[in-house]
CSV table of C-alpha atoms in Angstrom, one decimal:
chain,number,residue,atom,x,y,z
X,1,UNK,CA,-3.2,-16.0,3.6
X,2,UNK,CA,-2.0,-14.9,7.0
X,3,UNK,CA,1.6,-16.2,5.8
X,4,UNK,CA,1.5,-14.6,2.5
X,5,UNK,CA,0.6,-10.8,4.4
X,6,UNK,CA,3.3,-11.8,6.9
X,7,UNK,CA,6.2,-12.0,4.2
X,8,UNK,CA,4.9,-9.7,2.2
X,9,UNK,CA,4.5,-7.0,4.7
X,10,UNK,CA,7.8,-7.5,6.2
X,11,UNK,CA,9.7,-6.6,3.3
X,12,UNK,CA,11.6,-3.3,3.3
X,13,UNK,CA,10.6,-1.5,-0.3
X,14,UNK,CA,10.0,2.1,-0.1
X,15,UNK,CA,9.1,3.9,-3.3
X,16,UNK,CA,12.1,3.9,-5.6
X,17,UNK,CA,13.1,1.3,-4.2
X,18,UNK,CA,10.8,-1.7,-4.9
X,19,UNK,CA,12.8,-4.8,-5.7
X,20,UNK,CA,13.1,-7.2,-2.3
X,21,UNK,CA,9.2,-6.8,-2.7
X,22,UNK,CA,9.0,-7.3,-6.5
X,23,UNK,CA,11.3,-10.6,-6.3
X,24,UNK,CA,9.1,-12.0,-3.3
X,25,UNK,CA,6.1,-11.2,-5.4
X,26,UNK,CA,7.3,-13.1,-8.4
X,27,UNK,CA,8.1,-16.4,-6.4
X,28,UNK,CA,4.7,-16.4,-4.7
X,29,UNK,CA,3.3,-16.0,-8.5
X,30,UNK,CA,5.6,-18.7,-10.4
X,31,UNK,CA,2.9,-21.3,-11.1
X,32,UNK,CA,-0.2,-19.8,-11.2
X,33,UNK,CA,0.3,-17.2,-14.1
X,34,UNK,CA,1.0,-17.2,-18.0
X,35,UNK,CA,3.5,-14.7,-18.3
X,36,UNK,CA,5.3,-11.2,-16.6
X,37,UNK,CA,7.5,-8.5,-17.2
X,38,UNK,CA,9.3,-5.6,-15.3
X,39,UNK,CA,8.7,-2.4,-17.0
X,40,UNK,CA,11.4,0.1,-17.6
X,41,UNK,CA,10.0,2.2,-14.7
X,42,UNK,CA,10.3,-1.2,-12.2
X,43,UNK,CA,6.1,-1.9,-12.1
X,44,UNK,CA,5.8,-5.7,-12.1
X,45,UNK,CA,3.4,-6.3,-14.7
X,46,UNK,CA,1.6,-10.7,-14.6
X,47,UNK,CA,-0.9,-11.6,-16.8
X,48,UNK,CA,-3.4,-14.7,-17.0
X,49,UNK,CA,-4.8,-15.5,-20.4
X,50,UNK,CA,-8.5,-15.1,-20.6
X,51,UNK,CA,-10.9,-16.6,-23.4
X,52,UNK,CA,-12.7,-12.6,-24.6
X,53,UNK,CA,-9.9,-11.1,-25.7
X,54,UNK,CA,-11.0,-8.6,-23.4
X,55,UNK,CA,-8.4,-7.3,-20.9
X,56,UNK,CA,-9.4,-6.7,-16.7
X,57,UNK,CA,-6.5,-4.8,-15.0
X,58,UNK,CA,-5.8,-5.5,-11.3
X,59,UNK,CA,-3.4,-2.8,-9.8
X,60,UNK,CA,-2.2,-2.7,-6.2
X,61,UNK,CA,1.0,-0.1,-5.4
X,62,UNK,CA,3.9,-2.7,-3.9
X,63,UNK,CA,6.0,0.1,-2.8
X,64,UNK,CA,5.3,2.0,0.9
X,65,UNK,CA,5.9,5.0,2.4
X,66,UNK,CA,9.8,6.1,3.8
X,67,UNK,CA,12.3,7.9,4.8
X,68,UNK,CA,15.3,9.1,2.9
X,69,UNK,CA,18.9,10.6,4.5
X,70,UNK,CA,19.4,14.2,3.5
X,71,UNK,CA,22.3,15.0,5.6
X,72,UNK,CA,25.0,14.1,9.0
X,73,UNK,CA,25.7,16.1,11.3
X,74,UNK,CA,29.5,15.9,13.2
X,75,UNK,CA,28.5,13.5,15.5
X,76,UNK,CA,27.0,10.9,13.0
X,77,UNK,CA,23.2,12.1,13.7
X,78,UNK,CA,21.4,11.7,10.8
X,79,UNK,CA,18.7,13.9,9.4
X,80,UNK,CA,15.8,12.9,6.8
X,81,UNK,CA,12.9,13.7,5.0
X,82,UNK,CA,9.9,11.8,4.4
X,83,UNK,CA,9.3,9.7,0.9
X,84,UNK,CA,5.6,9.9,0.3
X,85,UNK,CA,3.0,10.4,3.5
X,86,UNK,CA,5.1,10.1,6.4
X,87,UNK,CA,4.5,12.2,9.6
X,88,UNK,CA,6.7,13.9,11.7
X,89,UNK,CA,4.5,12.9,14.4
X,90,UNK,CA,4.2,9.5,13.6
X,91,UNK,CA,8.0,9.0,13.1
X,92,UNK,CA,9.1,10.2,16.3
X,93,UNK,CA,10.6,7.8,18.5
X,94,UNK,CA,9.9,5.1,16.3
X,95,UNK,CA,12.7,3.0,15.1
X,96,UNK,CA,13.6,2.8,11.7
X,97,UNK,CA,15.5,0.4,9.7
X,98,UNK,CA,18.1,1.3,6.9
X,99,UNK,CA,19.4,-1.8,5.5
X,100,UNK,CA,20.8,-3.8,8.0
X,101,UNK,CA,21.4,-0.7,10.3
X,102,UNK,CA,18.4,0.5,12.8
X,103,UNK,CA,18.1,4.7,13.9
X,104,UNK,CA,15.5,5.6,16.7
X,105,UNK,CA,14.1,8.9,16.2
X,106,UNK,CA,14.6,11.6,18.6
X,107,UNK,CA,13.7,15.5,18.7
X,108,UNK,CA,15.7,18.6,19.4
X,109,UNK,CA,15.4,20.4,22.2
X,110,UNK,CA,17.9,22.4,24.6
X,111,UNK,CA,15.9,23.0,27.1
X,112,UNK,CA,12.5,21.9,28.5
X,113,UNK,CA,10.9,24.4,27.2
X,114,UNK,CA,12.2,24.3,23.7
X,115,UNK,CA,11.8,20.6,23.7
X,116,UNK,CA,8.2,20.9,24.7
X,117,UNK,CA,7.9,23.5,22.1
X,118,UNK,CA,9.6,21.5,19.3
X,119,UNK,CA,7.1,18.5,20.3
X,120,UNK,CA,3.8,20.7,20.1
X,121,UNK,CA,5.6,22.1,16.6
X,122,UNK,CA,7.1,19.0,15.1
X,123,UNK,CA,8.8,19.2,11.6
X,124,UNK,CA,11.3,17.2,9.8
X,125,UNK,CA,13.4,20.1,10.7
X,126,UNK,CA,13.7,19.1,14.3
X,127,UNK,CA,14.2,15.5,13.8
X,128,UNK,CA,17.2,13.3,14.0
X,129,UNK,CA,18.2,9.8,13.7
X,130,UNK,CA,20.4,7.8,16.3
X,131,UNK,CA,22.4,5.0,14.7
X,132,UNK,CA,24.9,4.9,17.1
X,133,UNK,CA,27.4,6.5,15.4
X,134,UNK,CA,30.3,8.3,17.1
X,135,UNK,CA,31.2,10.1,14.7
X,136,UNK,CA,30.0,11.6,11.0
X,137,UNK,CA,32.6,9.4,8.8
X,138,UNK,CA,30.8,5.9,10.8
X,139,UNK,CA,27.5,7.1,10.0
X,140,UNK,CA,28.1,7.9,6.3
X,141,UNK,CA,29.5,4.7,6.2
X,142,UNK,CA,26.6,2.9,7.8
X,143,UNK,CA,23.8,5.2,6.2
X,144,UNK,CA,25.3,7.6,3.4
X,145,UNK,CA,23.6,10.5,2.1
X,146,UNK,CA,20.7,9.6,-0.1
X,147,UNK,CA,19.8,6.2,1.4
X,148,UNK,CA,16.1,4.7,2.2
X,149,UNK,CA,14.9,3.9,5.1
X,150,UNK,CA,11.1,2.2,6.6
X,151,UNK,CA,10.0,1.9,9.8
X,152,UNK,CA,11.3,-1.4,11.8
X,153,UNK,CA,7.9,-3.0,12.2
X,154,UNK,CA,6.4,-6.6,13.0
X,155,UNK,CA,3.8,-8.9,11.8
X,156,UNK,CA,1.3,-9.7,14.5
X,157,UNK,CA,-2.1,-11.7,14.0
X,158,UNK,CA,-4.7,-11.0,17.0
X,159,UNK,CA,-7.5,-13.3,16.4
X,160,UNK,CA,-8.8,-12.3,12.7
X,161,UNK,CA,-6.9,-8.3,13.1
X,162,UNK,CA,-3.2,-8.8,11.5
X,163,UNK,CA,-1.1,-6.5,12.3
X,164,UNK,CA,2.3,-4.9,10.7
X,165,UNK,CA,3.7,-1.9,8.5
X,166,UNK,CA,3.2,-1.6,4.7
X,167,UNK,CA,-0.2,-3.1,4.9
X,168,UNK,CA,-1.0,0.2,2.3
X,169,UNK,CA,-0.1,-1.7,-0.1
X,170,UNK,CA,1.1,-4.8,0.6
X,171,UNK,CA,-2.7,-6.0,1.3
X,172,UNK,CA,-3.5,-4.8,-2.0
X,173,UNK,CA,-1.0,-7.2,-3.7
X,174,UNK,CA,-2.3,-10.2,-1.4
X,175,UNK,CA,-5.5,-9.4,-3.0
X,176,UNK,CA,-4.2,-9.7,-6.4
X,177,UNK,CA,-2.5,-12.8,-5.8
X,178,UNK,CA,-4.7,-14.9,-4.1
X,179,UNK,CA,-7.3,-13.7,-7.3
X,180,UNK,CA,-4.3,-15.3,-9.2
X,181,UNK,CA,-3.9,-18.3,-7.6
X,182,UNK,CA,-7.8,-19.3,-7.6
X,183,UNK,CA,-9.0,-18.5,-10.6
X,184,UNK,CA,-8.3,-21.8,-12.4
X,185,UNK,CA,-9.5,-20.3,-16.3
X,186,UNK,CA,-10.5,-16.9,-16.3
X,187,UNK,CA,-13.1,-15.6,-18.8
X,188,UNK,CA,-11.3,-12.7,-19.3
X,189,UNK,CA,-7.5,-12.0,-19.1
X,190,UNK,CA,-6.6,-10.6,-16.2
X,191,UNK,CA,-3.4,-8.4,-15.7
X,192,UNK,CA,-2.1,-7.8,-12.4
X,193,UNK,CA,-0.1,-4.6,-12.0
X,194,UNK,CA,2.4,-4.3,-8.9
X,195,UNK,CA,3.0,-0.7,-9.5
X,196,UNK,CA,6.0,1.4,-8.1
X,197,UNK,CA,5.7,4.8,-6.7
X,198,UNK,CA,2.4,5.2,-5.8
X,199,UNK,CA,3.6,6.9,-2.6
X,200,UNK,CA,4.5,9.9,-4.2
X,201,UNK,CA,2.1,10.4,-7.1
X,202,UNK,CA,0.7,7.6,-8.9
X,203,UNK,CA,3.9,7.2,-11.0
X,204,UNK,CA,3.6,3.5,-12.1
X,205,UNK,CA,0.2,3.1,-13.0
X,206,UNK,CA,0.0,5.9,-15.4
X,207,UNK,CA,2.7,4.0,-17.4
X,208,UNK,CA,1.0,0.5,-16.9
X,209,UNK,CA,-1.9,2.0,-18.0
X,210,UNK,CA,-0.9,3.4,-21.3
X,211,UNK,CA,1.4,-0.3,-22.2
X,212,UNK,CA,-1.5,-2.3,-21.2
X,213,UNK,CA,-4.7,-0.4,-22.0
X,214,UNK,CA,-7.0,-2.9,-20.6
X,215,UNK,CA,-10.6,-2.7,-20.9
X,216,UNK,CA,-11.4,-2.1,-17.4
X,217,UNK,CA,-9.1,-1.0,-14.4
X,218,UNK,CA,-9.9,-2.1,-10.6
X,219,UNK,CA,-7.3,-0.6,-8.2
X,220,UNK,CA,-7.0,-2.4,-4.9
X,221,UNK,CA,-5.8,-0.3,-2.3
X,222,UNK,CA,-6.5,0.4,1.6
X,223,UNK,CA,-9.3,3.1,2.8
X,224,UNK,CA,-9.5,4.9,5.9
X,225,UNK,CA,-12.0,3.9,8.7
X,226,UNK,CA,-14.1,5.9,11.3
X,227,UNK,CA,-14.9,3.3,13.6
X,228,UNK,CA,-12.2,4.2,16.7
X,229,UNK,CA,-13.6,6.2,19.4
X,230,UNK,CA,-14.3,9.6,17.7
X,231,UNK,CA,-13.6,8.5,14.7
X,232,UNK,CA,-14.5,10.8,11.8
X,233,UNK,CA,-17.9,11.8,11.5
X,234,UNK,CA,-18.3,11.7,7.7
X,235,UNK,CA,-16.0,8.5,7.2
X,236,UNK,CA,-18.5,5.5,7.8
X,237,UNK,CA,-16.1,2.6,6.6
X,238,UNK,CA,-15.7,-0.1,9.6
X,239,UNK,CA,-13.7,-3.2,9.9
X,240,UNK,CA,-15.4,-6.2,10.0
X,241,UNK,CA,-18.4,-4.8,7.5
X,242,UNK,CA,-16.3,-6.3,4.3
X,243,UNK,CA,-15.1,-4.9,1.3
X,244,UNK,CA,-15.5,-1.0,0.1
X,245,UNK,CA,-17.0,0.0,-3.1
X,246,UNK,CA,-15.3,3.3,-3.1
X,247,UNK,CA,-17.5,6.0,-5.2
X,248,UNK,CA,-15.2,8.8,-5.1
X,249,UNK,CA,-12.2,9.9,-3.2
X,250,UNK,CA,-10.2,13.6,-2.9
X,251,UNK,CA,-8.2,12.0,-6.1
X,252,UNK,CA,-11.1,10.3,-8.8
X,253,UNK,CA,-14.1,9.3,-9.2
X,254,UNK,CA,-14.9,5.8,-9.5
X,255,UNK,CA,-16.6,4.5,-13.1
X,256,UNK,CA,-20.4,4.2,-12.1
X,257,UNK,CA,-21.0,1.2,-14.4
X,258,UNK,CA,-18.4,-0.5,-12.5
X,259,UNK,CA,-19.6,0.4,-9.5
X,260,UNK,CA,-22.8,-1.0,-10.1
X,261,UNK,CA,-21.3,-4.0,-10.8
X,262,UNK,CA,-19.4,-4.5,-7.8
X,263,UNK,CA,-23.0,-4.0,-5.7
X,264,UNK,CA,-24.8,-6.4,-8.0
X,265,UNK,CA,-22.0,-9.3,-8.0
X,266,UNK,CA,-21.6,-8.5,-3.8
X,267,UNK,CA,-25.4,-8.5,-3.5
X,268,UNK,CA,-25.5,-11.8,-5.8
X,269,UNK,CA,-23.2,-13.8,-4.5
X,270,UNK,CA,-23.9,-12.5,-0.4
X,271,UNK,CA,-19.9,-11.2,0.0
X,272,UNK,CA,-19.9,-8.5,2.8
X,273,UNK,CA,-19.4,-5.3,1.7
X,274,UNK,CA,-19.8,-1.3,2.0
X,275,UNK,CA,-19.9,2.0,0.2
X,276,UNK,CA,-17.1,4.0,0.4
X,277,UNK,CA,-16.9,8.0,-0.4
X,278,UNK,CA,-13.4,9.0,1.1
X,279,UNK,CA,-13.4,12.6,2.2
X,280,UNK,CA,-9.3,12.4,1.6
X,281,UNK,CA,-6.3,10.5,-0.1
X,282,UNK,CA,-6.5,8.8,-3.8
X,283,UNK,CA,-5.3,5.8,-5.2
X,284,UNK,CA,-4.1,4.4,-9.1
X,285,UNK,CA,-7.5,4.6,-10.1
X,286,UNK,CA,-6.9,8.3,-10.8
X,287,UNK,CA,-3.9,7.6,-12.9
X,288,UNK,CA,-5.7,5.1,-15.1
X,289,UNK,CA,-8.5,7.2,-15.7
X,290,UNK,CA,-6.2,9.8,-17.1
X,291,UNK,CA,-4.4,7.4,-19.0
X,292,UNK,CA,-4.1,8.5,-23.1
X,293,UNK,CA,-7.8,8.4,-23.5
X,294,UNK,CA,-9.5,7.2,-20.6
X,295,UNK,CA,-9.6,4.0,-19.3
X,296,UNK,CA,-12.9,3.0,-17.1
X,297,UNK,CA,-11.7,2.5,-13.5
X,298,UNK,CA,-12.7,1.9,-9.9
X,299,UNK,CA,-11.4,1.3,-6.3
X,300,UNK,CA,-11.9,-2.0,-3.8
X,301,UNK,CA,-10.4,-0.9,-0.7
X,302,UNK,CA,-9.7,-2.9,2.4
X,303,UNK,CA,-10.7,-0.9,5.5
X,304,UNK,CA,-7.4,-0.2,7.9
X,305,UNK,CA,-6.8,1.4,10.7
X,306,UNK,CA,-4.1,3.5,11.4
X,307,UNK,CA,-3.1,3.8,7.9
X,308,UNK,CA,0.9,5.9,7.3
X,309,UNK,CA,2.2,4.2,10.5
X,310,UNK,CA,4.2,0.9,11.9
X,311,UNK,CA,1.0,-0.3,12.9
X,312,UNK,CA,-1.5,-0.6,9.9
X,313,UNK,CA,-4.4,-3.2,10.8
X,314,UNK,CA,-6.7,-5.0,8.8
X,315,UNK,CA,-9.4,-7.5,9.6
X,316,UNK,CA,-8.7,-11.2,7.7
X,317,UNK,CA,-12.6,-11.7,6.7
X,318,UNK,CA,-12.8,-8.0,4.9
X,319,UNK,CA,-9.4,-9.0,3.3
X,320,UNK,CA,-11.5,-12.4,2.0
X,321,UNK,CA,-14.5,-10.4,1.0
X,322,UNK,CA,-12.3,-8.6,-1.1
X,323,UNK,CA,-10.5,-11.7,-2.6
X,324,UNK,CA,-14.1,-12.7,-3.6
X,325,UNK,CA,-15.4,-9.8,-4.8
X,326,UNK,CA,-12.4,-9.3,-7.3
X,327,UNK,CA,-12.3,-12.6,-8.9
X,328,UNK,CA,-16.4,-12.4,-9.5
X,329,UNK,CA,-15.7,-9.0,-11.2
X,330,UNK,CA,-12.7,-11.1,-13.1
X,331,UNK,CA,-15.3,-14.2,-13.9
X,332,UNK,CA,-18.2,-11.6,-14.8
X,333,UNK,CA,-17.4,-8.0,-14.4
X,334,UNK,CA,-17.1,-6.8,-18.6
């Protein structure tokens, strides 16, 4: 598994932008599925044939958060804006990686006191991008106006704690494919939706949704934790305490009867696990539930830490719990 996260985290897909990730995805999926296709929006939509003729709906968001080029300056800075959840905080002096050209991040600041200013005040506003440029015509040949950018990141495995960007939602899609690739013949048939756009509002499931309209939906996605020193007080999701249930988040409300199921099938079969009400953030279960008329749908979430940044961490046995919970909701969830 450690592998699959490594490749799959370390590719460069932002939203809009999702096809390095989409063709990786395919090739890790060529044997082990009945059939696929690439919507016109770009979600990458697999399916395994079941035996019910009922119809379980795995989504996990393949793209991740960005940058995008809005503008040069004379001397081939660049500036940018964010693509989905990106902080100005975060970003600075971080490198980021634009094709096959890399920018550091750096802040204005003319004086010491403005720069300490423009730190304590950070915006997108104040922010450039270095790409050793020395002039505007290099840059915009190097990184025109309009083009997407990620943060320059690297897989690292400590002990059972992997390490890297994009693990929002590249995790997810691990998920998804390892359910895939162990389920030898599932009860039900089980579609697995790679959507696009999550990032910046649940665009790709809303149309998966209304092409598919499967029975049930189960969104995999991360969930923040509050288990750092002073972690948030009303966040009680840990790593190493398995899979989350979630029950509701700032964007849905999880199906109770699915709910119930998850806690009956993780209580049954002894796979670690832990409620999870999310005092912010959403995932695709919101746009499936509001999907023509309603399709019944629920989170798993894989507890990560320092979720938006070049560092996202995960814990490999909550990543299995997870794995195990979703194909015993594929086996016997309807």
């Amino acid at each position: 598994m450690s592998d699959l996260t490594k490749r799959l985290t370390s590719a460069k897909s932002p939203s809009g932008r999702e096809s390095e990730i989409t063709a990786i995805i395919l090739e890790e999926l060529e044997e082990f599925i009945d059939g696929y296709k690439i919507d016109k929006l770009g979600n990458l939509i697999v399916w395994k044939n079941g035996k019910s003729g009922k119809k379980v709906l795995l989504d996990a968001h393949m793209d991740e958060i960005g940058v995008v080029v809005t503008n040069i300056d004379d001397r081939g800075f660049l500036k940018i804006d964010r693509v989905g959840g990106v902080s100005p905080y975060t970003v600075y002096q971080s490198r980021l990686r634009f094709g096959e050209v890399v920018g550091i991040v750096g802040i204005e600041g003319e004086t010491a006191e403005e720069l300490q200013s423009n730190i304590q005040k950070m915006s997108f506003e104040k922010l450039f991008v270095d790409i050793g440029a020395k002039s505007k015509e290099e840059a915009e040949k190097l990184c025109p106006i309009g083009t997407f950018g990620t943060y320059d990141s690297y897989f690292h495995k400590q002990g059972d704690y992997i390490i890297n960007k994009s693990m929002d939602d590249r995790i997810g899609c691990v998920v998804i494919i390892e359910t895939l690739r162990r389920i030898k013949e599932p009860q039900n048939t089980i579609y697995g939706v790679f959507a696009v756009q999550e990032e910046v509002g649940l665009i790709g499931a809303h149309v998966a949704g209304y092409d598919i309209e499967p029975d049930v939906a189960i969104a995999l996605d991360v969930t923040g934790v509050g288990d750092t020193p002073k972690g948030l007080k009303r966040v009680p999701m840990e790593l190493g305490k398995g899979a989350c249930i979630k029950v509701k988040d700032m964007s849905s409300i999880s199906n109770r009867y699915i709910v119930d199921k998850l806690k009956e099938l993780a209580e049954k079969y002894d796979i670690p696990h832990q409620m999870e009400v999310l005092i912010f953030g959403g995932t695709d279960a919101a746009g499936y539930q509001a999907t023509k008329s309603g399709i019944p749908s629920a989170t798993i979430s894989i507890p990560t830490r320092y979720i938006h940044t070049s560092s996202e961490m995960v814990y490999e046995p909550d990543v299995e719990a997870t794995i195990e919970l979703t194909i015993k909701y594929c086996e016997e969830g309807i």
